[in-house]
Structure formats: C-alpha cells, structure tokens
CSV table of C-alpha atoms and ligand atoms in Angstrom, one decimal:
chain,number,residue,atom,x,y,z
A,1,UNK,CA,12.6,-200.3,-73.3
A,2,UNK,CA,11.6,-196.7,-73.1
A,3,UNK,CA,8.2,-195.0,-73.7
A,4,UNK,CA,9.7,-193.6,-77.3
A,5,UNK,CA,11.6,-196.9,-78.3
A,6,UNK,CA,8.2,-198.9,-77.7
A,7,UNK,CA,6.3,-196.5,-79.9
A,8,UNK,CA,8.8,-196.7,-82.7
A,9,UNK,CA,8.4,-200.6,-83.0
A,10,UNK,CA,5.1,-200.3,-82.5
A,11,UNK,CA,4.5,-197.9,-85.7
A,12,UNK,CA,6.7,-200.2,-87.5
A,13,UNK,CA,4.7,-203.0,-86.6
A,14,UNK,CA,1.2,-201.0,-87.7
A,15,UNK,CA,3.1,-199.8,-90.9
A,16,UNK,CA,3.9,-203.4,-92.1
A,17,UNK,CA,0.4,-205.1,-90.9
A,18,UNK,CA,-1.9,-203.9,-93.7
A,19,UNK,CA,-3.9,-206.7,-93.0
A,20,UNK,CA,-4.7,-209.4,-90.5
A,21,UNK,CA,-2.2,-211.6,-92.4
A,22,UNK,CA,0.7,-209.4,-92.3
A,23,UNK,CA,-0.2,-208.7,-88.7
A,24,UNK,CA,0.3,-212.7,-87.9
A,25,UNK,CA,3.3,-212.7,-90.4
A,26,UNK,CA,4.9,-210.2,-88.5
A,27,UNK,CA,4.0,-211.7,-85.2
A,28,UNK,CA,5.0,-215.2,-86.2
A,29,UNK,CA,8.5,-213.8,-87.2
A,30,UNK,CA,8.8,-211.9,-84.0
A,31,UNK,CA,8.2,-215.5,-82.1
A,32,UNK,CA,10.6,-217.6,-84.0
A,33,UNK,CA,13.4,-214.8,-83.2
A,34,UNK,CA,13.0,-215.2,-79.6
A,35,UNK,CA,13.0,-219.3,-80.0
A,36,UNK,CA,9.4,-220.0,-79.8
A,37,UNK,CA,8.8,-223.0,-81.7
A,38,UNK,CA,6.1,-223.5,-84.5
A,39,UNK,CA,3.3,-226.0,-84.2
A,40,UNK,CA,1.2,-227.2,-87.0
A,41,UNK,CA,-2.4,-228.2,-86.2
A,42,UNK,CA,-2.1,-231.3,-89.0
A,43,UNK,CA,1.1,-232.7,-87.2
A,44,UNK,CA,1.3,-234.3,-83.3
A,45,UNK,CA,2.4,-231.9,-80.6
A,46,UNK,CA,5.2,-232.9,-78.0
A,47,UNK,CA,5.2,-230.1,-75.8
A,48,UNK,CA,8.4,-229.2,-73.3
A,49,UNK,CA,8.4,-227.7,-69.8
A,50,UNK,CA,9.7,-223.8,-69.7
A,51,UNK,CA,9.3,-223.3,-73.6
A,52,UNK,CA,7.6,-221.0,-75.9
A,53,UNK,CA,5.5,-222.2,-78.9
A,54,UNK,CA,3.0,-221.0,-81.3
A,55,UNK,CA,0.5,-222.3,-83.7
A,56,UNK,CA,-1.3,-220.0,-86.8
A,57,UNK,CA,-4.9,-220.9,-88.1
A,58,UNK,CA,-6.0,-219.3,-91.7
A,59,UNK,CA,-2.8,-217.0,-91.8
A,60,UNK,CA,-4.8,-214.6,-89.8
A,61,UNK,CA,-5.1,-215.8,-86.3
A,62,UNK,CA,-2.3,-216.8,-84.1
A,63,UNK,CA,-2.1,-218.0,-80.7
A,64,UNK,CA,1.4,-218.1,-78.7
A,65,UNK,CA,2.3,-219.7,-75.4
A,66,UNK,CA,4.8,-220.2,-72.6
A,67,UNK,CA,4.4,-223.6,-71.1
A,68,UNK,CA,5.8,-223.1,-67.7
A,69,UNK,CA,6.0,-226.5,-65.7
A,70,UNK,CA,3.2,-227.7,-67.6
A,71,UNK,CA,0.9,-228.4,-64.6
A,72,UNK,CA,-2.1,-225.9,-65.7
A,73,UNK,CA,-4.4,-227.4,-63.6
A,74,UNK,CA,-2.9,-226.4,-60.3
A,75,UNK,CA,-2.0,-222.7,-61.4
A,76,UNK,CA,-4.5,-221.7,-64.3
A,77,UNK,CA,-3.2,-220.2,-67.1
A,78,UNK,CA,-2.5,-216.6,-67.4
A,79,UNK,CA,-4.1,-215.4,-71.2
A,80,UNK,CA,-4.8,-212.1,-73.0
A,81,UNK,CA,-5.8,-211.5,-76.3
A,82,UNK,CA,-7.0,-208.9,-79.2
A,83,UNK,CA,-8.1,-208.9,-82.7
A,84,UNK,CA,-6.2,-208.7,-86.1
A,85,UNK,CA,-8.7,-207.4,-88.1
A,86,UNK,CA,-9.9,-203.5,-88.4
A,87,UNK,CA,-12.6,-202.0,-90.4
A,88,UNK,CA,-11.5,-201.4,-94.2
A,89,UNK,CA,-12.7,-202.2,-97.7
A,90,UNK,CA,-12.5,-205.7,-99.1
A,91,UNK,CA,-12.1,-205.8,-102.8
A,92,UNK,CA,-14.8,-207.8,-105.0
A,93,UNK,CA,-13.9,-211.3,-106.5
A,94,UNK,CA,-14.7,-209.5,-109.8
A,95,UNK,CA,-13.8,-205.9,-109.0
A,96,UNK,CA,-12.8,-203.9,-112.4
A,97,UNK,CA,-15.4,-201.5,-113.2
A,98,UNK,CA,-14.7,-199.7,-116.6
A,99,UNK,CA,-16.1,-196.2,-116.7
A,100,UNK,CA,-15.1,-193.4,-119.4
A,101,UNK,CA,-11.5,-194.9,-119.4
A,102,UNK,CA,-11.2,-194.7,-115.8
A,103,UNK,CA,-10.8,-198.1,-113.7
A,104,UNK,CA,-12.4,-198.8,-110.2
A,105,UNK,CA,-12.2,-201.7,-108.1
A,106,UNK,CA,-15.4,-203.0,-106.3
A,107,UNK,CA,-15.3,-203.4,-102.7
A,108,UNK,CA,-17.3,-204.5,-99.8
A,109,UNK,CA,-17.0,-202.5,-96.3
A,110,UNK,CA,-15.4,-205.1,-93.7
A,111,UNK,CA,-17.0,-204.4,-90.4
A,112,UNK,CA,-18.2,-200.9,-88.8
A,113,UNK,CA,-15.9,-198.4,-91.0
A,114,UNK,CA,-16.6,-195.0,-90.7
A,115,UNK,CA,-16.9,-194.0,-94.1
A,116,UNK,CA,-16.3,-190.3,-94.5
A,117,UNK,CA,-12.8,-190.9,-93.4
A,118,UNK,CA,-11.5,-192.7,-96.6
A,119,UNK,CA,-12.0,-190.4,-99.0
A,120,UNK,CA,-9.0,-188.4,-100.9
A,121,UNK,CA,-6.6,-190.6,-99.0
A,122,UNK,CA,-3.5,-192.6,-100.4
A,123,UNK,CA,-4.6,-196.2,-100.2
A,124,UNK,CA,-2.4,-199.4,-100.1
A,125,UNK,CA,-3.9,-202.5,-101.5
A,126,UNK,CA,-2.2,-205.7,-99.9
A,127,UNK,CA,-3.6,-209.5,-98.8
A,128,UNK,CA,-3.3,-212.7,-99.5
A,129,UNK,CA,-3.3,-214.3,-103.2
A,130,UNK,CA,-3.4,-218.1,-104.1
A,131,UNK,CA,-1.5,-219.0,-107.2
A,132,UNK,CA,-1.6,-222.0,-109.7
A,133,UNK,CA,2.3,-222.3,-110.4
A,134,UNK,CA,3.9,-224.7,-112.8
A,135,UNK,CA,7.8,-225.7,-113.0
A,136,UNK,CA,9.1,-226.7,-116.5
A,137,UNK,CA,7.4,-229.6,-117.7
A,138,UNK,CA,5.9,-230.5,-114.6
A,139,UNK,CA,2.5,-230.5,-113.0
A,140,UNK,CA,0.7,-227.3,-111.5
A,141,UNK,CA,0.4,-226.8,-107.9
A,142,UNK,CA,-1.2,-224.2,-105.8
A,143,UNK,CA,1.2,-221.9,-103.6
A,144,UNK,CA,-0.1,-219.0,-101.3
A,145,UNK,CA,1.2,-216.3,-100.1
A,146,UNK,CA,0.8,-212.5,-98.8
A,147,UNK,CA,1.3,-209.1,-101.0
A,148,UNK,CA,1.6,-205.9,-100.4
A,149,UNK,CA,2.0,-203.2,-102.8
A,150,UNK,CA,3.2,-200.8,-100.3
A,151,UNK,CA,1.8,-197.4,-101.9
A,152,UNK,CA,-0.7,-195.2,-102.5
A,153,UNK,CA,-2.0,-197.0,-105.3
A,154,UNK,CA,-5.8,-195.6,-104.9
A,155,UNK,CA,-8.1,-192.9,-104.0
A,156,UNK,CA,-11.7,-192.9,-103.3
A,157,UNK,CA,-12.3,-189.1,-105.1
A,158,UNK,CA,-15.1,-186.5,-103.3
A,159,UNK,CA,-17.6,-185.0,-105.3
A,160,UNK,CA,-16.5,-181.5,-105.3
A,161,UNK,CA,-18.5,-179.2,-103.2
A,162,UNK,CA,-19.7,-176.9,-106.6
A,163,UNK,CA,-21.5,-180.5,-107.4
A,164,UNK,CA,-22.7,-181.1,-104.3
A,165,UNK,CA,-23.9,-178.0,-102.2
A,166,UNK,CA,-25.1,-180.2,-99.4
A,167,UNK,CA,-21.9,-182.3,-98.9
A,168,UNK,CA,-21.5,-180.1,-95.6
A,169,UNK,CA,-24.7,-181.0,-94.0
A,170,UNK,CA,-26.4,-184.0,-95.4
A,171,UNK,CA,-23.8,-186.4,-96.9
A,172,UNK,CA,-24.6,-189.8,-97.2
A,173,UNK,CA,-22.4,-192.6,-98.6
A,174,UNK,CA,-23.6,-195.6,-100.7
A,175,UNK,CA,-21.0,-198.2,-100.6
A,176,UNK,CA,-22.2,-199.4,-104.0
A,177,UNK,CA,-21.6,-196.1,-105.9
A,178,UNK,CA,-19.4,-193.9,-104.0
A,179,UNK,CA,-16.7,-196.3,-102.5
A,180,UNK,CA,-15.1,-198.2,-105.3
A,181,UNK,CA,-11.4,-196.8,-105.3
A,182,UNK,CA,-9.9,-195.1,-108.8
A,183,UNK,CA,-6.9,-197.2,-109.6
A,184,UNK,CA,-6.2,-196.3,-113.4
A,185,UNK,CA,-7.1,-193.5,-115.4
A,186,UNK,CA,-6.7,-192.4,-119.2
A,187,UNK,CA,-4.9,-194.1,-122.1
A,188,UNK,CA,-3.2,-197.1,-119.4
A,189,UNK,CA,-6.9,-198.1,-117.9
A,190,UNK,CA,-6.9,-201.5,-120.1
A,191,UNK,CA,-9.4,-204.8,-119.0
A,192,UNK,CA,-6.9,-207.3,-117.0
A,193,UNK,CA,-4.8,-204.6,-115.1
A,194,UNK,CA,-5.6,-205.7,-111.6
A,195,UNK,CA,-5.0,-209.0,-112.7
A,196,UNK,CA,-1.8,-208.1,-114.4
A,197,UNK,CA,-0.7,-206.2,-111.2
A,198,UNK,CA,-1.6,-209.2,-109.1
A,199,UNK,CA,0.4,-211.7,-111.4
A,200,UNK,CA,3.8,-209.4,-111.0
A,201,UNK,CA,3.3,-209.6,-107.2
A,202,UNK,CA,2.7,-212.8,-106.8
A,203,UNK,CA,6.4,-213.2,-108.5
A,204,UNK,CA,7.4,-212.2,-104.8
A,205,UNK,CA,5.4,-214.8,-103.2
A,206,UNK,CA,8.4,-217.4,-101.9
A,207,UNK,CA,6.4,-220.6,-102.8
A,208,UNK,CA,5.2,-219.4,-106.4
A,209,UNK,CA,7.1,-221.5,-108.9
A,210,UNK,CA,8.7,-220.5,-112.4
A,211,UNK,CA,5.6,-219.8,-114.2
A,212,UNK,CA,2.6,-218.2,-112.3
A,213,UNK,CA,-0.4,-219.9,-114.6
A,214,UNK,CA,-3.4,-218.3,-112.9
A,215,UNK,CA,-5.0,-216.4,-109.5
A,216,UNK,CA,-7.0,-218.6,-108.3
A,217,UNK,CA,-8.2,-216.8,-105.4
A,218,UNK,CA,-7.1,-213.6,-103.4
A,219,UNK,CA,-8.3,-211.7,-100.0
A,220,UNK,CA,-7.5,-208.5,-100.5
A,221,UNK,CA,-8.5,-205.1,-99.0
A,222,UNK,CA,-7.4,-201.5,-99.0
A,223,UNK,CA,-5.7,-199.8,-96.2
A,224,UNK,CA,-4.5,-196.2,-95.3
A,225,UNK,CA,-0.8,-195.9,-97.1
A,226,UNK,CA,0.5,-193.2,-94.5
A,227,UNK,CA,2.5,-194.5,-91.7
A,228,UNK,CA,1.8,-193.5,-88.1
A,229,UNK,CA,3.3,-190.2,-86.9
A,230,UNK,CA,2.7,-188.2,-83.9
A,231,UNK,CA,0.5,-184.8,-83.7
A,232,UNK,CA,-0.2,-182.2,-81.1
A,233,UNK,CA,2.4,-179.4,-80.3
A,234,UNK,CA,4.0,-181.6,-78.0
A,235,UNK,CA,3.9,-184.7,-79.7
A,236,UNK,CA,1.4,-186.0,-77.1
A,237,UNK,CA,-1.3,-188.1,-79.8
A,238,UNK,CA,-0.6,-190.6,-82.0
A,239,UNK,CA,-2.1,-190.9,-85.5
A,240,UNK,CA,-2.5,-193.8,-86.9
A,241,UNK,CA,-4.3,-196.9,-89.2
A,242,UNK,CA,-5.5,-199.8,-87.3
A,243,UNK,CA,-4.6,-199.0,-83.6
A,244,UNK,CA,-8.2,-200.9,-82.9
A,245,UNK,CA,-6.8,-203.5,-82.5
A,246,UNK,CA,-3.2,-203.9,-83.5
A,247,UNK,CA,-1.9,-201.8,-80.7
A,248,UNK,CA,-3.4,-204.6,-78.3
A,249,UNK,CA,-1.8,-207.3,-80.5
A,250,UNK,CA,1.7,-205.8,-80.3
A,251,UNK,CA,1.3,-205.3,-76.5
A,252,UNK,CA,0.0,-208.8,-76.5
A,253,UNK,CA,3.1,-209.8,-78.0
A,254,UNK,CA,5.7,-208.2,-76.7
A,255,UNK,CA,4.6,-209.1,-73.2
A,256,UNK,CA,4.2,-212.7,-73.8
A,257,UNK,CA,7.8,-212.8,-75.2
A,258,UNK,CA,8.9,-212.1,-71.8
A,259,UNK,CA,7.1,-214.9,-70.2
A,260,UNK,CA,9.2,-216.9,-67.6
A,261,UNK,CA,8.0,-218.9,-64.5
A,262,UNK,CA,6.3,-221.7,-63.7
A,263,UNK,CA,2.7,-220.6,-64.3
A,264,UNK,CA,1.6,-221.1,-68.3
A,265,UNK,CA,1.0,-217.8,-70.3
A,266,UNK,CA,-1.2,-217.6,-73.4
A,267,UNK,CA,-1.7,-214.7,-76.0
A,268,UNK,CA,-4.6,-215.2,-78.7
A,269,UNK,CA,-4.6,-212.6,-81.7
A,270,UNK,CA,-8.0,-213.9,-83.4
A,271,UNK,CA,-9.6,-212.7,-86.5
A,272,UNK,CA,-12.8,-211.6,-87.7
A,273,UNK,CA,-14.3,-209.5,-84.4
A,274,UNK,CA,-15.1,-207.0,-86.4
A,275,UNK,CA,-17.7,-209.0,-88.2
A,276,UNK,CA,-19.0,-211.0,-85.2
A,277,UNK,CA,-16.1,-213.6,-84.5
A,278,UNK,CA,-18.0,-216.5,-85.8
A,279,UNK,CA,-15.1,-218.1,-88.2
A,280,UNK,CA,-12.5,-220.6,-87.6
A,281,UNK,CA,-9.9,-218.1,-86.8
A,282,UNK,CA,-12.6,-215.7,-85.1
A,283,UNK,CA,-12.6,-215.9,-81.0
A,284,UNK,CA,-16.1,-217.8,-81.4
A,285,UNK,CA,-14.2,-220.5,-83.5
A,286,UNK,CA,-12.5,-223.4,-81.9
A,287,UNK,CA,-9.1,-222.1,-82.1
A,288,UNK,CA,-8.5,-221.4,-78.6
A,289,UNK,CA,-10.3,-224.4,-77.2
A,290,UNK,CA,-8.4,-226.4,-79.5
A,291,UNK,CA,-5.4,-225.2,-78.5
A,292,UNK,CA,-6.3,-225.6,-75.1
A,293,UNK,CA,-7.4,-229.6,-75.7
A,294,UNK,CA,-3.9,-229.9,-77.0
A,295,UNK,CA,-2.1,-228.3,-74.2
A,296,UNK,CA,-4.4,-230.2,-71.5
A,297,UNK,CA,-5.7,-233.4,-73.1
A,298,UNK,CA,-7.1,-234.6,-70.2
A,299,UNK,CA,-10.9,-233.8,-69.9
A,300,UNK,CA,-11.0,-232.8,-66.5
A,301,UNK,CA,-7.4,-231.5,-66.0
A,302,UNK,CA,-8.7,-229.3,-68.7
A,303,UNK,CA,-11.8,-228.0,-66.9
A,304,UNK,CA,-9.9,-227.4,-63.7
A,305,UNK,CA,-7.2,-225.7,-65.9
A,306,UNK,CA,-10.2,-223.2,-67.1
A,307,UNK,CA,-11.4,-222.7,-63.5
A,308,UNK,CA,-8.3,-221.3,-62.6
A,309,UNK,CA,-7.4,-219.4,-65.4
A,310,UNK,CA,-7.8,-215.7,-65.8
A,311,UNK,CA,-7.9,-213.7,-68.9
A,312,UNK,CA,-7.4,-210.0,-70.2
A,313,UNK,CA,-9.6,-209.4,-73.4
A,314,UNK,CA,-7.8,-206.3,-75.0
A,315,UNK,CA,-10.0,-203.8,-77.2
A,316,UNK,CA,-9.6,-200.0,-77.5
A,317,UNK,CA,-11.8,-198.2,-75.1
A,318,UNK,CA,-13.3,-194.9,-76.1
A,319,UNK,CA,-11.5,-191.4,-75.0
A,320,UNK,CA,-13.4,-188.3,-74.6
A,321,UNK,CA,-14.4,-186.1,-77.7
A,322,UNK,CA,-13.2,-182.7,-77.4
A,323,UNK,CA,-16.7,-181.7,-79.0
A,324,UNK,CA,-19.1,-184.0,-77.4
A,325,UNK,CA,-19.1,-184.6,-74.1
A,326,UNK,CA,-22.7,-185.3,-74.2
A,327,UNK,CA,-22.0,-188.7,-75.7
A,328,UNK,CA,-20.2,-190.0,-72.9
A,329,UNK,CA,-21.2,-190.9,-69.0
A,330,UNK,CA,-20.2,-188.1,-67.4
A,331,UNK,CA,-19.0,-190.2,-64.1
A,332,UNK,CA,-16.7,-191.9,-66.6
A,333,UNK,CA,-14.8,-190.1,-68.8
A,334,UNK,CA,-11.5,-191.5,-70.2
A,335,UNK,CA,-8.8,-189.5,-71.4
A,336,UNK,CA,-6.1,-189.9,-74.0
A,337,UNK,CA,-2.3,-190.5,-72.0
A,338,UNK,CA,-4.1,-191.5,-68.6
A,339,UNK,CA,-3.6,-195.0,-68.4
A,340,UNK,CA,-5.4,-198.2,-69.4
A,341,UNK,CA,-9.0,-198.5,-69.4
A,342,UNK,CA,-11.1,-201.0,-67.6
A,343,UNK,CA,-14.7,-201.5,-69.5
A,344,UNK,CA,-17.6,-202.6,-67.5
A,345,UNK,CA,-21.1,-203.3,-68.9
A,346,UNK,CA,-24.5,-204.7,-66.9
A,347,UNK,CA,-25.6,-206.8,-70.3
A,348,UNK,CA,-22.2,-208.0,-70.3
A,349,UNK,CA,-21.3,-206.8,-73.7
A,350,UNK,CA,-17.9,-206.6,-71.7
A,351,UNK,CA,-16.6,-209.7,-69.9
A,352,UNK,CA,-15.4,-207.5,-66.6
A,353,UNK,CA,-17.0,-208.4,-63.1
A,354,UNK,CA,-15.7,-207.5,-59.7
A,355,UNK,CA,-13.5,-210.2,-59.4
A,356,UNK,CA,-11.7,-209.6,-62.7
A,357,UNK,CA,-11.4,-206.1,-62.0
A,358,UNK,CA,-10.0,-206.7,-58.9
A,359,UNK,CA,-7.6,-208.4,-61.1
A,360,UNK,CA,-6.7,-205.4,-63.2
A,361,UNK,CA,-6.6,-203.0,-60.6
A,362,UNK,CA,-4.1,-205.1,-59.1
A,363,UNK,CA,-1.9,-205.5,-61.5
A,364,UNK,CA,-1.8,-201.4,-62.6
A,365,UNK,CA,-0.5,-200.8,-59.0
A,366,UNK,CA,2.0,-203.6,-59.3
A,367,UNK,CA,3.0,-201.8,-62.7
A,368,UNK,CA,2.8,-198.4,-61.2
A,369,UNK,CA,0.4,-197.7,-64.1
A,370,UNK,CA,-2.5,-195.5,-63.5
A,371,UNK,CA,-6.2,-196.7,-64.7
A,372,UNK,CA,-9.5,-195.5,-66.2
A,373,UNK,CA,-12.9,-196.8,-65.9
A,374,UNK,CA,-15.5,-196.7,-68.7
A,375,UNK,CA,-19.2,-197.3,-68.9
A,376,UNK,CA,-21.5,-196.6,-71.8
A,377,UNK,CA,-24.1,-193.6,-71.2
A,378,UNK,CA,-27.2,-195.7,-70.0
A,379,UNK,CA,-29.4,-194.4,-72.9
A,380,UNK,CA,-26.8,-195.9,-75.9
A,381,UNK,CA,-25.9,-199.2,-76.9
A,382,UNK,CA,-22.5,-200.7,-76.2
A,383,UNK,CA,-20.5,-202.8,-78.6
A,384,UNK,CA,-18.2,-205.6,-77.6
A,385,UNK,CA,-15.1,-207.8,-78.0
A,386,UNK,CA,-13.4,-210.9,-78.0
A,387,UNK,CA,-13.9,-211.5,-74.1
A,388,UNK,CA,-17.4,-212.1,-73.5
A,389,UNK,CA,-17.3,-214.7,-76.2
A,390,UNK,CA,-14.0,-216.4,-74.8
A,391,UNK,CA,-15.4,-216.5,-71.0
A,392,UNK,CA,-19.0,-217.9,-72.2
A,393,UNK,CA,-16.9,-221.1,-74.2
A,394,UNK,CA,-14.6,-221.6,-71.8
A,395,UNK,CA,-15.9,-220.4,-68.3
A,396,UNK,CA,-12.6,-218.8,-67.9
A,397,UNK,CA,-12.8,-215.6,-65.9
A,398,UNK,CA,-11.9,-212.4,-68.2
A,399,UNK,CA,-11.7,-208.8,-67.8
A,400,UNK,CA,-12.2,-206.4,-70.6
A,401,UNK,CA,-9.5,-203.3,-71.0
A,402,UNK,CA,-8.1,-201.1,-73.8
A,403,UNK,CA,-6.0,-198.0,-74.5
A,404,UNK,CA,-8.2,-194.9,-74.9
A,405,UNK,CA,-8.7,-193.9,-78.3
A,406,UNK,CA,-10.6,-191.3,-80.2
A,407,UNK,CA,-12.2,-191.6,-83.8
A,408,UNK,CA,-12.4,-195.5,-83.3
A,409,UNK,CA,-13.1,-197.1,-86.7
A,410,UNK,CA,-11.7,-194.1,-88.6
A,411,UNK,CA,-9.4,-194.9,-91.2
A,412,UNK,CA,-6.7,-193.3,-88.8
A,413,UNK,CA,-7.5,-193.5,-85.1
A,414,UNK,CA,-5.9,-191.6,-81.9
A,415,UNK,CA,-4.3,-192.7,-79.1
A,416,UNK,CA,-2.2,-190.7,-76.5
A,417,UNK,CA,1.8,-191.3,-77.0
A,418,UNK,CA,2.3,-193.0,-73.8
A,419,UNK,CA,-0.7,-195.1,-73.5
A,420,UNK,CA,0.7,-198.0,-75.7
A,421,UNK,CA,3.8,-198.3,-73.4
A,422,UNK,CA,1.3,-198.0,-70.3
A,423,UNK,CA,-0.8,-201.1,-71.3
A,424,UNK,CA,2.6,-203.1,-72.4
A,425,UNK,CA,3.9,-202.4,-68.8
A,426,UNK,CA,0.4,-204.0,-67.4
A,427,UNK,CA,0.4,-207.0,-69.7
A,428,UNK,CA,4.3,-207.2,-68.8
A,429,UNK,CA,3.7,-207.5,-65.0
A,430,UNK,CA,0.9,-210.2,-65.8
A,431,UNK,CA,3.2,-212.4,-68.0
A,432,UNK,CA,6.4,-212.3,-65.5
A,433,UNK,CA,5.3,-212.2,-62.0
A,434,UNK,CA,1.8,-210.1,-61.6
A,435,UNK,CA,-1.6,-210.8,-59.4
A,436,UNK,CA,-0.5,-214.4,-58.4
A,437,UNK,CA,-2.4,-214.6,-55.7
A,438,UNK,CA,-5.8,-213.9,-57.6
A,439,UNK,CA,-4.9,-216.9,-59.5
A,440,UNK,CA,-6.5,-219.1,-56.2
A,441,UNK,CA,-9.6,-217.1,-56.3
A,442,UNK,CA,-12.3,-219.4,-57.8
B,501,LIG,ZN1,-11.6,-203.7,-81.7
C-alpha cells in the first residue's frame, strides 16, 4: 500500500471513530474481515496455533493477537499498543440547560483538552446508549449499542470581541459557564428534546426491540464533525481530530493484520489513557494481564514469556512548533515528515531505555524508515503513556515511540503526510520478521 492510499484508509478510520467505542467497533470489523475470531471474556477459550483472535472489554478497549506456534515462553511475544480515547467534552447525565428559548448541553472536560480550539466549530454527538426495550406482550430487556449523529449538531459560540475587549490578551475559559454547546434555539427549543433525539437514534441500534421504553444510560461525547484533510501548499500536512492516539491505533491494527510466523504477536488498544488509565479497560487495569494469563495459563511459562517479550508503546510525540522553539530541547527537535519519534525520559515517564531503544533503532533500519529522538526540556514536566504502566505490571521490556504531532490535544491536531505510513512500516517490520535476534536479549 502506498502512502496516499494508506492515508485515505486512515482518514476513514479517524472520521468514523468519533469515540473509543466506534474505534473499537471499526477495529473489530477489520479483524473479522481478515479471519480473526472474536473471543468472549465470559466463555472458555480454545486457542489454536497460527490463528488470529481478538477480545473486547467495555466496548472501548480491544486486544488482538496472532498465536504463532503457541510457545511464547521460548520466543517471547511481540507486542504493541496505543489508546483509543482522546481529550474531548463528555455530556453530563442530566445535561439540558434552558435559557431564553435556547438549549445547551452541560459537559465535563475529558482529559487535558486544549479548550480554546473547541469554540465556533461544528460539533458531532456520538457514543453508547443503553435502552430498555420491549417486544409486544413481552417482558422488557436491555439493549446497548453505538450512536453517531454524524453531523455538526452543536456549536460553542465565542463571545464577540465587542463584548470582551480583552479576548485576545486575557481570555480564560470556565468549563461550567463557557463550554456547554448550543444545540437548539428559538421556537423548537423545548425540554426533553435531547431525550427525543436519542430515542430516535436508538432505533438504529441492531438489538433495540420493537418498542424502546426508556434510555437507561448513556456515554455521549462531542467531537469535531469536520473530516480529516491535507493542508500546506504541497499537502505535506494532515489536519485531523484524534490523531492522538487513533493514528497509532490504526497503525497497530493494520500491521497486526499482517502478522505471520512462529512468534506470537499482540496489539492492545486501551481506553482511558487521557484520564490516568486506572479502569478495567485502561492500561493500568487487568485487561492485558488477564488476556496473557489465558494465552499462557501456566504461571511459570507466563513469567518466562514476559521476560522474553518486547512491547512498542505508541503515542504521539511533540513536533517542533514554528513559533516556539524555546519550549523544546535544542538537541532533540522533532519535525513533521521526518519519521517516528523515540521518546526518552530520565524519570521513566516514558518506558524507553537503552535496550528497548536498540530494538526500535534496529526496526527503523530494517524498514528503511528515518527516526527522530525526543527528550523534554529539563526544566519542564514530561507527559506519559501506557508504556510505563504495562512494563511495570508485567516486566515486559518496552519502548515509547510515536508520530511527530503539532497542536497535541487541540480539537484538530497536525502530523506530516508521510508520518502515519512510516510508523506503519516499522510496525509491519516488527510483526513480520523484524528484530528477532533482539528477543533473545534478557
Ligand atoms: Zn496520547
């Protein structure tokens, strides 16, 4: 696949994955198409050699794996992982705010969103509904499913400069006051409108019955309604929502689909990284260790497997901002379109060390892909990823890498037009034949 067709595929994945639920549903669909078998956590597993499987938790996290020859204690497992969630606005449980015939929806800020970028944009509404349904003369039952309005149904209007003369110099944003998006106005604005819209959307949920009696619960999020696009005179830049970290999830998935050979391969796409990962579907929860326990049930064989395995933790890296070089370490400047970024931090906010760094360098060389190295300025705090959580819980050697990205955590982020494909090429190398001698390093 060339870079352009790869990006086209990525754009589609980003646009049809407004929430972690949708990203996981899209991943599951792609895996099923390639012959991977869905496993349920509630059922026994009977794994075969040289076969692909996947398991979903909370509809928002997914682990897919290829079993190879099923003796990972001799070879280790090749792992990679990313996160399905992105900073955004989450709709409150009782959200409707009526004011002068206008309706807004109360929201909470999810993760470290760059809030000023959410104003004056068309916002889509999507997420998960749980409905109480009833067939005729039958007892009620619960059905859950995903909804995606797929249109710019709301907007957060700025206050005009005439009413806020300091907007360009001293603007502050109060999440409670300023952020609730405007969703209805004028004569049509009435209480219960959201409820009605959700009931209508719920009718499209496959398991919803003849009659939907009530919405019993929802996880709803606002997202940018505008699809990804190229920018720059020569289209060198990609502008898209949720590049952090669906760019990585897409690369992990596409490369795992190509996994073959004797060494088992696994990709985890975890949820809730942007809020600390400490959930059943997050990287600090039990999802990965539970799954590895079922792949390798014997405790000693499992520990031997962990000791031989390597993990590539994927999360976007800060690319140099053209106006603010002073915020970056001058010796470790990373640029768009210059290849994946290796991330290091002395306080181990990134899991990379000399050994896992060697693995990544080797893979980039094998795949003929350029690479860059990022270290945070020493006088600024460093972010983190799922890498340290997973390597601490399992002892698996881990490297932190990611695509160079500008405007991280804005509603739209930027990356280079060659960067997603470069990352994919390195992961493809990893999941096919790459760096196998390094797995013997212990
Ligand atoms: Zn991230």
